[in-house]
CSV table of C-alpha atoms and ligand atoms in Angstrom, one decimal:
chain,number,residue,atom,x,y,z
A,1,UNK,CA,-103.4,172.6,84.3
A,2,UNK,CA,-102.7,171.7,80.6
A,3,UNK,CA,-104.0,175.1,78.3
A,4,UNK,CA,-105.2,173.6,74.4
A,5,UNK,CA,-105.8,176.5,71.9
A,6,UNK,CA,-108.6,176.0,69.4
A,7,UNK,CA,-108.4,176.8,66.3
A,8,UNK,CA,-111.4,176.2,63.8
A,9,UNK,CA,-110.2,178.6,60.9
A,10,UNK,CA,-111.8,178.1,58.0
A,11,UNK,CA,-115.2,176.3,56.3
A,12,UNK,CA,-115.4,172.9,58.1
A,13,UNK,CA,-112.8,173.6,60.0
A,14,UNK,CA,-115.3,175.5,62.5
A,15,UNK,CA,-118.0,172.6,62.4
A,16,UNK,CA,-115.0,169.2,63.5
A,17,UNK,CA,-113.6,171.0,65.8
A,18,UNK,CA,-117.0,172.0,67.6
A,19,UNK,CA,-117.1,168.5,67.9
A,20,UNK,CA,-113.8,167.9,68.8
A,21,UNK,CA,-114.0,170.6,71.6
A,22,UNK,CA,-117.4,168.4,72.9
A,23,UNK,CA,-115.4,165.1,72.9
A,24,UNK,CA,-112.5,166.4,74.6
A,25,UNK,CA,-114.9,168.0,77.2
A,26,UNK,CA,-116.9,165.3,77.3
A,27,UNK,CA,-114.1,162.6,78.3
A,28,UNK,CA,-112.0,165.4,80.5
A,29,UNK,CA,-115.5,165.7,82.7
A,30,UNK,CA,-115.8,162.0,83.0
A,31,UNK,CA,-112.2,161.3,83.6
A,32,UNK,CA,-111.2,164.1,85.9
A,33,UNK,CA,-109.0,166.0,83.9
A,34,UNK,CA,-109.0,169.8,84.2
A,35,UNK,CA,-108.3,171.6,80.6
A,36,UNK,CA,-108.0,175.1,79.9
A,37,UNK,CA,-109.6,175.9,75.9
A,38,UNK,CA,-109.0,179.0,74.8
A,39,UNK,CA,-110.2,179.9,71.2
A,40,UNK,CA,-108.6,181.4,68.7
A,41,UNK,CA,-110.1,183.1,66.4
A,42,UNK,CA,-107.4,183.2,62.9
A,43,UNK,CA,-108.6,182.3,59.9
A,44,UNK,CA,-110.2,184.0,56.6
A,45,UNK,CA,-112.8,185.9,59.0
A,46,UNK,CA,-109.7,187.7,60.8
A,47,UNK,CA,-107.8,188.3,57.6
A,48,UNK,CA,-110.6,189.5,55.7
A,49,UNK,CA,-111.4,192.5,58.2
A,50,UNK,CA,-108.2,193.1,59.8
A,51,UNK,CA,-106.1,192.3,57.2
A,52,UNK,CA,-103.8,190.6,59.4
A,53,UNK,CA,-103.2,186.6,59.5
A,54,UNK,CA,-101.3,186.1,62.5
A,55,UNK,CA,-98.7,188.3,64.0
A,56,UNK,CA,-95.3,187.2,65.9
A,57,UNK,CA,-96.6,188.2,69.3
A,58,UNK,CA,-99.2,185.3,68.5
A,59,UNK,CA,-97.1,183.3,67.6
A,60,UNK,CA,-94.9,183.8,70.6
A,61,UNK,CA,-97.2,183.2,72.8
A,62,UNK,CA,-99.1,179.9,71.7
A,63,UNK,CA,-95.6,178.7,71.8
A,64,UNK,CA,-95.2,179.8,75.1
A,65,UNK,CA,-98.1,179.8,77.1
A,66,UNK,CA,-99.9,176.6,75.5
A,67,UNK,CA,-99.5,172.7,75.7
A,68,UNK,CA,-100.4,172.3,72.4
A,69,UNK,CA,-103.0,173.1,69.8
A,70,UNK,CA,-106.2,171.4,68.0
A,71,UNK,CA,-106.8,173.1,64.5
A,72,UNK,CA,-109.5,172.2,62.0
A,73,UNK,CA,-108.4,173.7,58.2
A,74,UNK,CA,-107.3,176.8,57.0
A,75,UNK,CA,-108.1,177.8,53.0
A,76,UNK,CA,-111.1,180.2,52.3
A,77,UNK,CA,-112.0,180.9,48.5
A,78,UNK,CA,-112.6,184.9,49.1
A,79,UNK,CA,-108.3,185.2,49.7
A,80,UNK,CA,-107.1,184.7,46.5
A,81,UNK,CA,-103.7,182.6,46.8
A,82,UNK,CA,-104.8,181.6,50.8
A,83,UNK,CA,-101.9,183.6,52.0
A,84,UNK,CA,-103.9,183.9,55.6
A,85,UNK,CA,-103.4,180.0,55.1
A,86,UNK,CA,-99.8,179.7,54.5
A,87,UNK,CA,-98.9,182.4,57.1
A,88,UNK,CA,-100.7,180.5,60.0
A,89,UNK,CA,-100.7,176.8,58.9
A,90,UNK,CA,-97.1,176.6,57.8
A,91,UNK,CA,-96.1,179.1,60.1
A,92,UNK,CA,-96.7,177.1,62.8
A,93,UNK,CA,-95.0,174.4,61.5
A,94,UNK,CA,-91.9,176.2,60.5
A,95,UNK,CA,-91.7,178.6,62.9
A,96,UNK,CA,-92.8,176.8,66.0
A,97,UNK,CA,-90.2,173.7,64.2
A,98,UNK,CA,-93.2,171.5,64.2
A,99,UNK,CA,-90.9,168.8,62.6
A,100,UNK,CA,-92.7,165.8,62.4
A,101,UNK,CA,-95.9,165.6,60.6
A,102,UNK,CA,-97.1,161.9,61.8
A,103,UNK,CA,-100.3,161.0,59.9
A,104,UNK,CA,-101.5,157.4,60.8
A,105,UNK,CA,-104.0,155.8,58.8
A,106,UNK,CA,-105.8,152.8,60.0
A,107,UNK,CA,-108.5,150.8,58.3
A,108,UNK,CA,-111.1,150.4,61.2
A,109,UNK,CA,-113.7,148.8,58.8
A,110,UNK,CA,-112.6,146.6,55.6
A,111,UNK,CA,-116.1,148.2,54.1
A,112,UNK,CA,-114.4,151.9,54.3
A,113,UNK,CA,-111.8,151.0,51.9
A,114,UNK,CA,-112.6,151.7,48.1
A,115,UNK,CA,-110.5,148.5,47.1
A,116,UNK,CA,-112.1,145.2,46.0
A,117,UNK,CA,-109.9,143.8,48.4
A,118,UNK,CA,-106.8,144.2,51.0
A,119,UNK,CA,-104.2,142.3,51.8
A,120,UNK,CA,-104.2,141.8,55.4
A,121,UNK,CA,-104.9,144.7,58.4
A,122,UNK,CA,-104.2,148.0,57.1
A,123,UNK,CA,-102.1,151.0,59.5
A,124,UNK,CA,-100.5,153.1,57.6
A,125,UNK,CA,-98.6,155.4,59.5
A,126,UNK,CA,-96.8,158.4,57.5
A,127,UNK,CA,-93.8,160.3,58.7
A,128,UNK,CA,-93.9,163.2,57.0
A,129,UNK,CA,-90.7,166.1,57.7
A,130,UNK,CA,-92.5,169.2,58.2
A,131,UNK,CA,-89.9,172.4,57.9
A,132,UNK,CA,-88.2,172.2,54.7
A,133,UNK,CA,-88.0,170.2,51.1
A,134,UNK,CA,-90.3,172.4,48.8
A,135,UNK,CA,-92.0,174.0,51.2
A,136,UNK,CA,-89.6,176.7,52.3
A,137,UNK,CA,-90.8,179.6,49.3
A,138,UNK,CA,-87.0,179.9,48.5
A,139,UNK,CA,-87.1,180.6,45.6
A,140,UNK,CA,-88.8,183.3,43.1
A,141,UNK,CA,-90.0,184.3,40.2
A,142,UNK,CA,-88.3,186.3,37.4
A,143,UNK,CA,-89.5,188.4,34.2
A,144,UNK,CA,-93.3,187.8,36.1
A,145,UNK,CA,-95.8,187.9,33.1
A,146,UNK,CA,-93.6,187.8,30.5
A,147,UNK,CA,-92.9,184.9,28.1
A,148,UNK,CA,-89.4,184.3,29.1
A,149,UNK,CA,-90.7,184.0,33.1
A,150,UNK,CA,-88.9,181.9,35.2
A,151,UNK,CA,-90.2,180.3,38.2
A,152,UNK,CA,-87.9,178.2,40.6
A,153,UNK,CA,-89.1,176.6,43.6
A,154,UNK,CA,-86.1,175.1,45.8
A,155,UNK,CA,-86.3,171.7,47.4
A,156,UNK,CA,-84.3,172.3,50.6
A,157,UNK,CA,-83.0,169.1,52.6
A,158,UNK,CA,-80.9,169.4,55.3
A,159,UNK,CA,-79.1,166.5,57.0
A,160,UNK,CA,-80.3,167.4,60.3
A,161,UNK,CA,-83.6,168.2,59.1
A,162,UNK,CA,-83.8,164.5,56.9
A,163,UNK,CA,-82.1,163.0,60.4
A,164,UNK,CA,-84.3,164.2,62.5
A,165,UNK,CA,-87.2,162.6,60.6
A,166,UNK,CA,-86.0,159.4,59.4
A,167,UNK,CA,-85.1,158.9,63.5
A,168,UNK,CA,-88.5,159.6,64.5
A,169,UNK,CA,-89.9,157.1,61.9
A,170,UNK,CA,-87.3,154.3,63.1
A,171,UNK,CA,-88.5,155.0,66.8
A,172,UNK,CA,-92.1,154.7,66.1
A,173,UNK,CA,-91.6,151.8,64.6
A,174,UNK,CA,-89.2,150.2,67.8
A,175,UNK,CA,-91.6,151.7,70.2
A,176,UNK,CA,-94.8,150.7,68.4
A,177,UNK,CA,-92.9,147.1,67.3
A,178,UNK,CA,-93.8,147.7,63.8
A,179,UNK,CA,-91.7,145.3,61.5
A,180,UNK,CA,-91.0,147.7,58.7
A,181,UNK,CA,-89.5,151.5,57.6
A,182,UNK,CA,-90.0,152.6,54.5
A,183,UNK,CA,-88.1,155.4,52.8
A,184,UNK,CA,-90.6,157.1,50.0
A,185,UNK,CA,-88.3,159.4,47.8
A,186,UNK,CA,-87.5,159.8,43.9
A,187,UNK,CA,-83.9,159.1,44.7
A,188,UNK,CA,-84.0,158.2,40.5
A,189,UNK,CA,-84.2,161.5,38.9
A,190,UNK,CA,-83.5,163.6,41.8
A,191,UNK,CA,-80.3,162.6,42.8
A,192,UNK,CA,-78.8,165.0,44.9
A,193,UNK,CA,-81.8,165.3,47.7
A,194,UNK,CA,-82.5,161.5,46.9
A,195,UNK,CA,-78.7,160.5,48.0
A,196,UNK,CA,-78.6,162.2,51.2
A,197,UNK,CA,-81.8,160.4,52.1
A,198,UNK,CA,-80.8,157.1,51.0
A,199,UNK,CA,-77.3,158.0,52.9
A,200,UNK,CA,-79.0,158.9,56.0
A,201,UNK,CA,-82.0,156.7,56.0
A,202,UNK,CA,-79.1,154.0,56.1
A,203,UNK,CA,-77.3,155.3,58.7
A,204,UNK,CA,-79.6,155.7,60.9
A,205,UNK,CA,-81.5,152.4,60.5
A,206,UNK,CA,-78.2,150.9,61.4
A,207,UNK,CA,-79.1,151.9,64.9
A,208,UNK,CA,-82.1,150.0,64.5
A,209,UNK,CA,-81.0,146.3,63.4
A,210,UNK,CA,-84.4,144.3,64.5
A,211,UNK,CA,-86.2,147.0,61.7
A,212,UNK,CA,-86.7,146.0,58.2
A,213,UNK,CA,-85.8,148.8,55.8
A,214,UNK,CA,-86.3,149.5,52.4
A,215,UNK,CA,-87.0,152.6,49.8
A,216,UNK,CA,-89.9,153.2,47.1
A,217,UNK,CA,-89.9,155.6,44.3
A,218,UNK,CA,-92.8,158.2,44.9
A,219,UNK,CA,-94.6,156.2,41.6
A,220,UNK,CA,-93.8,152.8,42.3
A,221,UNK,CA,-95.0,153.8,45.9
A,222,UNK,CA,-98.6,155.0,44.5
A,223,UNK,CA,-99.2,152.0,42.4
A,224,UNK,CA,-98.5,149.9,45.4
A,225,UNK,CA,-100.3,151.1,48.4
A,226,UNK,CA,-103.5,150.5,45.9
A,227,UNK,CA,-102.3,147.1,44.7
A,228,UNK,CA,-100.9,145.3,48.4
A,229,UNK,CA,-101.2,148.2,51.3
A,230,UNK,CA,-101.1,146.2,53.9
A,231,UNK,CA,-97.1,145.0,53.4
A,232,UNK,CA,-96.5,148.6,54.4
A,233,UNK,CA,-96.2,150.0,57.7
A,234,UNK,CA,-93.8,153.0,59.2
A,235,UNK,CA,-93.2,155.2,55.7
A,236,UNK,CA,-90.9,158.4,55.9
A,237,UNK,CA,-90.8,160.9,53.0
A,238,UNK,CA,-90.0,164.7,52.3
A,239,UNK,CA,-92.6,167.3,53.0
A,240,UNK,CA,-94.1,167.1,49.9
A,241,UNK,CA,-94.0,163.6,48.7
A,242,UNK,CA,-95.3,162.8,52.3
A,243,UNK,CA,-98.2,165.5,51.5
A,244,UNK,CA,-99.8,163.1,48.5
A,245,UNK,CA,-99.3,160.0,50.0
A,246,UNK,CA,-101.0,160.6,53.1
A,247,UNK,CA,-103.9,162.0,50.6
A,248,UNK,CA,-103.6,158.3,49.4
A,249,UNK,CA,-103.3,156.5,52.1
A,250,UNK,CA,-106.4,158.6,53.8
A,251,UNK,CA,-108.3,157.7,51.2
A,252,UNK,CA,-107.8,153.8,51.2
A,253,UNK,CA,-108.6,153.7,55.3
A,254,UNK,CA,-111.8,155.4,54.3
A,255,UNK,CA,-111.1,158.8,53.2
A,256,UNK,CA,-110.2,162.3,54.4
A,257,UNK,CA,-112.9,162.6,56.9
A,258,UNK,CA,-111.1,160.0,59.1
A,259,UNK,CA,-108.0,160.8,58.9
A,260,UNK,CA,-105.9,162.5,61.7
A,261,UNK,CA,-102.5,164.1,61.7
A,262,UNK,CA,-100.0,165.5,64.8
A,263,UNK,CA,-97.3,168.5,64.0
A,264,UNK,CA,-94.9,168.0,66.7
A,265,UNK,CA,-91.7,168.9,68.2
A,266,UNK,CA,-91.6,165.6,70.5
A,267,UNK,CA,-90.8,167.1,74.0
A,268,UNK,CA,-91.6,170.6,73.0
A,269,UNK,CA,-94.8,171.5,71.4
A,270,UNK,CA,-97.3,169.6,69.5
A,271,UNK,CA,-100.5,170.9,66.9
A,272,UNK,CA,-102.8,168.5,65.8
A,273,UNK,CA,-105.4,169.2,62.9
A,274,UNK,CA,-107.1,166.1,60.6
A,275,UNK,CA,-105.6,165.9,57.4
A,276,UNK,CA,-108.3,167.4,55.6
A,277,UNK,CA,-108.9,170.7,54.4
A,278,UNK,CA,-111.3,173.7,54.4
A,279,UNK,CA,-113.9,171.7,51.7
A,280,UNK,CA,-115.6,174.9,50.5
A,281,UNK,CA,-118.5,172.5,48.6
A,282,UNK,CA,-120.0,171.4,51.8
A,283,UNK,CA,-119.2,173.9,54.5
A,284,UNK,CA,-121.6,174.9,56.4
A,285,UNK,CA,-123.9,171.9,55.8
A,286,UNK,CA,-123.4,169.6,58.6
A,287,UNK,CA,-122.2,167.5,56.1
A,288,UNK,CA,-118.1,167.3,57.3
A,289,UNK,CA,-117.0,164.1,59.1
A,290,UNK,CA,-115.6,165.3,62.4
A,291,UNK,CA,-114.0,161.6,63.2
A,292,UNK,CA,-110.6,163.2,62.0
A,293,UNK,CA,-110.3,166.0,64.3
A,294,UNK,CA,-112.0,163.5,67.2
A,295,UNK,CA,-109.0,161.3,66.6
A,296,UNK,CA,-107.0,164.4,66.9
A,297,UNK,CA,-108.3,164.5,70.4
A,298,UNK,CA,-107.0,161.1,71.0
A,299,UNK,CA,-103.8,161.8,70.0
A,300,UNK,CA,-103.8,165.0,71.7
A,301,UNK,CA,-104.9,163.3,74.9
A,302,UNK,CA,-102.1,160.8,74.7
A,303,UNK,CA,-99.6,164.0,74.5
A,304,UNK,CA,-101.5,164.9,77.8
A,305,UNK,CA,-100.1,162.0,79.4
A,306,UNK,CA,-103.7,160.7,79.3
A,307,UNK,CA,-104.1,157.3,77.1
A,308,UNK,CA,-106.9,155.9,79.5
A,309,UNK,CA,-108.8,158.6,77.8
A,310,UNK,CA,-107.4,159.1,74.4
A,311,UNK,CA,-108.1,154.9,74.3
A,312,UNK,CA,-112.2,155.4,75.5
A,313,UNK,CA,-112.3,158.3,72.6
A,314,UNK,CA,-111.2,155.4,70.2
A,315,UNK,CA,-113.3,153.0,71.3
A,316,UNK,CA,-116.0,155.7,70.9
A,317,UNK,CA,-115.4,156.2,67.5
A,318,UNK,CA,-114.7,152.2,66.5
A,319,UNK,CA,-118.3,152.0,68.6
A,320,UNK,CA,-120.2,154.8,66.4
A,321,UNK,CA,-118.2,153.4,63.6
A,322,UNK,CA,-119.9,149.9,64.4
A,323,UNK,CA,-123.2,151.1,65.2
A,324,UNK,CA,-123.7,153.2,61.9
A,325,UNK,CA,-123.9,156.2,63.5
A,326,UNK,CA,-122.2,158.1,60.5
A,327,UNK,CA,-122.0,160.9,58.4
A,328,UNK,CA,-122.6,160.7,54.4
A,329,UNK,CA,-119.0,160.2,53.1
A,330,UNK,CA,-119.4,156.8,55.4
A,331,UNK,CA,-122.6,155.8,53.8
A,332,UNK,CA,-124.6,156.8,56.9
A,333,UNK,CA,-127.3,160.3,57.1
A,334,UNK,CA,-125.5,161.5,60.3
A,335,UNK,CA,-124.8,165.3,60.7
A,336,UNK,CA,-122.0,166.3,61.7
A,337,UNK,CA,-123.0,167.1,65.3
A,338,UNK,CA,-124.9,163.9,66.0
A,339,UNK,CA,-121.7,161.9,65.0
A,340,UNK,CA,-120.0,164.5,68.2
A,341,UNK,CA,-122.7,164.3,70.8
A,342,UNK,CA,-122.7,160.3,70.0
A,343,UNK,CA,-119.2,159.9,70.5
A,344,UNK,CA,-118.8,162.3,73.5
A,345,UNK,CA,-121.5,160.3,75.3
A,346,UNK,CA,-119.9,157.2,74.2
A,347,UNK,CA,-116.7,158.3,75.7
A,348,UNK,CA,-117.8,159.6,78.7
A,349,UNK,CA,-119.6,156.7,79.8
A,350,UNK,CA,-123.5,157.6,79.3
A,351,UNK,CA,-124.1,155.4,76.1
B,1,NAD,P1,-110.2,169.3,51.2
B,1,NAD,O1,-109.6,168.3,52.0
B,1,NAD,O2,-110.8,170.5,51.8
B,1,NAD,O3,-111.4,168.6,50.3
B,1,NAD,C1,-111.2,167.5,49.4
B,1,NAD,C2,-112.5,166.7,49.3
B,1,NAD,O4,-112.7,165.9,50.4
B,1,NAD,C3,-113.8,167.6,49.1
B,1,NAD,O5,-114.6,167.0,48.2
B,1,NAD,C4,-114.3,167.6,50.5
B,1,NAD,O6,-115.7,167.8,50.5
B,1,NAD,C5,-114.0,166.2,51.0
B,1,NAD,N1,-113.7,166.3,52.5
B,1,NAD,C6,-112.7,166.8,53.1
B,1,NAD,N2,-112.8,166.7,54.4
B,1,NAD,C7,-114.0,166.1,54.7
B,1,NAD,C8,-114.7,165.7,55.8
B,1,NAD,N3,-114.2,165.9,57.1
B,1,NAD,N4,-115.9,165.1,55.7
B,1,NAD,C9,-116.4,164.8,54.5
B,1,NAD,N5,-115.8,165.1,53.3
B,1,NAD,C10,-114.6,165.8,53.4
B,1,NAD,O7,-109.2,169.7,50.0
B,1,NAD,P2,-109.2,170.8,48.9
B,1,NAD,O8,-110.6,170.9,48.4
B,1,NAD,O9,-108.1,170.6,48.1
B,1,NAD,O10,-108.9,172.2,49.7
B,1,NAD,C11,-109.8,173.1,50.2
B,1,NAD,C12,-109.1,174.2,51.0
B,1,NAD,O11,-108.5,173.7,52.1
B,1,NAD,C13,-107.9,174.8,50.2
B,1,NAD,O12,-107.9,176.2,50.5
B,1,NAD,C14,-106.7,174.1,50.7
B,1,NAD,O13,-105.5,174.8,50.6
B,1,NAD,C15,-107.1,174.0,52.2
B,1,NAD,N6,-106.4,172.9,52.9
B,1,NAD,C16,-106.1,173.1,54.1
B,1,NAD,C17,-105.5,172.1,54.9
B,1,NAD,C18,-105.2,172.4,56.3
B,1,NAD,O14,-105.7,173.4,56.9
B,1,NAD,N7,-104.4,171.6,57.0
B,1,NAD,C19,-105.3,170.8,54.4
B,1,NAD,C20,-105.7,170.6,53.0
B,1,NAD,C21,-106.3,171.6,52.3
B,2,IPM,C1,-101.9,169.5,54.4
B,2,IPM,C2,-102.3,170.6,53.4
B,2,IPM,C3,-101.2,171.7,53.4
B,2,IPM,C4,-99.9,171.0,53.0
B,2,IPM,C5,-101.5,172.9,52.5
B,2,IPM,C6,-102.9,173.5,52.8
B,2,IPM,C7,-100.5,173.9,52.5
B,2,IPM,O1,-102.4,170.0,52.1
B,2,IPM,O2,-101.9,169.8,55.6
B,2,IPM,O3,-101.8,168.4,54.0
B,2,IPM,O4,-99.6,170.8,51.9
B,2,IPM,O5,-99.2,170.7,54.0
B,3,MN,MN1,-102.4,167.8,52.2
């Protein structure tokens, strides 16, 4: 029996994943899957009163004893500097080597999108690499305080690690029969981790001759996902880079309430949280948009070897989506857990 652990965390993390839990119930009850869920409870709460984020027999044994994990946002204004956040969040991706961060964006409704227009269907589907770039802390800071500090933060790229990622990207896009990869990267003024991307992104894409490739500049790449989105499809890019574009490209499929992400190790481990955070200014207010974290359960349920399902949660949401049945950031007066109990009964076949 597959074991998922929970974990809400912080602010609205605690509300989506309530739904996401009821979904996922909802559609294993109808389709006759049996699911351990075990919560976990890490987060600010945890840290706050035990001092203690996560510890490495935790992580050991999420690694070991789970299928994979559904999070909802970790980031708490009482812990100055979030470290509960990094400790847990990026923990898990480093240490459990949670290498791919895919974040697909899909424009379900043109009326979502705060262009004027789009160019054609929108699915923007983000590979970002999840273990290294600027994200590793090497690094430090020196003479703290004083006015000749010194702060240096390393951007650390690997050739496995950029391998690793640029392959996944290129077999998405062969499995999935998208027409295009695009590299995202500031190969122009930061030549040294820019060149061994370019080298490898062409190496690799060699193996993949029926793909169009090409590469964008980080800026050039911002102007134009506003100005023609839809040309682009498959885009790979370092930790960080990856990080603000998939802000962006949430945004233009309808915003960060909607959008879903995976962490995964394919064949390993997978952890799959929306790409949103925390949002201190409306926790607690029924206000959050659980439809990222319930596309998280679709993706989680397709990791279960179960798309019949993850497909009846989608057509759940595009239903609620269609029907109005939405929460304010959509233009609808939905709470948060009437959008859940809609789309579990959707998906389970009793609406
Ligand atoms: P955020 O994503 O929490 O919020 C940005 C804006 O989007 C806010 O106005 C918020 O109200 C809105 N928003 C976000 N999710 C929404 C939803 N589901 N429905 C409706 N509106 C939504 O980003 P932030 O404000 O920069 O960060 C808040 C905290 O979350 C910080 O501590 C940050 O570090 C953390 N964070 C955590 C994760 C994560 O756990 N993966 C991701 C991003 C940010
Ligand atoms: C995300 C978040 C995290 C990141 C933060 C909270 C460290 O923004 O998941 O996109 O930058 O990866
Ligand atoms: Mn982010």
């Amino acid at each position: 029996m597959p074991r998922i652990a929970l974990i809400p965390g912080d602010g609205i993390g605690q509300e989506v994943v309530r739904e996401g839990r009821r979904v996922l119930e909802a559609v294993a009850a109808a389709d006759g899957l049996t699911l351990e869920l075990d919560e976990w409870d890490l987060g600010a709460e945890r840290y706050l009163r035990e001092g203690v984020s996560i510890t490495d027999e935790e992580f050991e044994r999420l690694s070991s004893d789970y299928d994979a994990v559904l999070l909802g946002a970790l980031g708490d204004p009482r812990v100055p500097g979030n470290e509960h956040a990094r400790d847990i969040l990026l923990g898990m991706r480093f240490r459990l080597d949670l290498y791919v961060n895919f974040r697909p964006c899909e424009l379900l409704d043109p009326a979502h999108s705060p262009l004027k227009s789009v160019d054609g269907p929108l699915r923007l589907e983000i590979f970002r690499e999840n273990t290294e770039g600027a994200y590793t802390g090497m690094g430090g800071r020196f003479r703290q305080g004083t006015p000749d500090e010194v702060a240096i933060e390393e951007d650390v790229n690997t050739r496995k690690g950029v391998e690793r990622i640029v392959r996944a990207a290129f077999e998405h896009a062969r499995i999935h029969r998208r027409p295009r990869v695009t590299l995202v990267d500031k190969a122009n003024a930061m030549r040294h981790a820019g060149g061994l991307w370019r080298d490898v992104f062409a190496e690799v894409g060699e193996e993949f001759p029926g793909i169009e490739q090409d590469a964008m500049y980080v800026d050039a790449m911002a102007m134009d996902l506003v100005r023609r989105p839809a040309r682009y499809h498959v885009l790979v890019a370092s930790n960080l880079f990856g990080d603000i574009i998939s802000d962006l490209a949430a945004e233009l499929t309808g915003g960060l309430g909607l959008a879903p992400s995976g962490n995964l190790h394919p064949g390993r481990f997978a952890l799959f949280e929306p790409v949103h955070g925390s949002a201190p200014d409306i926790a607690g207010q029924g206000k959050a948009n659980p439809l990222g974290t319930i596309r998280c359960v679709a993706l989680l349920l397709d990791h279960l070897g179960a798309p019949d399902s993850a497909e009846r949660v989608r057509a759940a949401v595009r239903a609620s989506l269609e029907e109005g049945v939405t929460t304010e950031d959509l233009g609808g007066s939905a709470d948060t857990a009437t959008v859940g109990v809609w789309i579990a009964e959707r998906a389970a076949g009793q609406r």
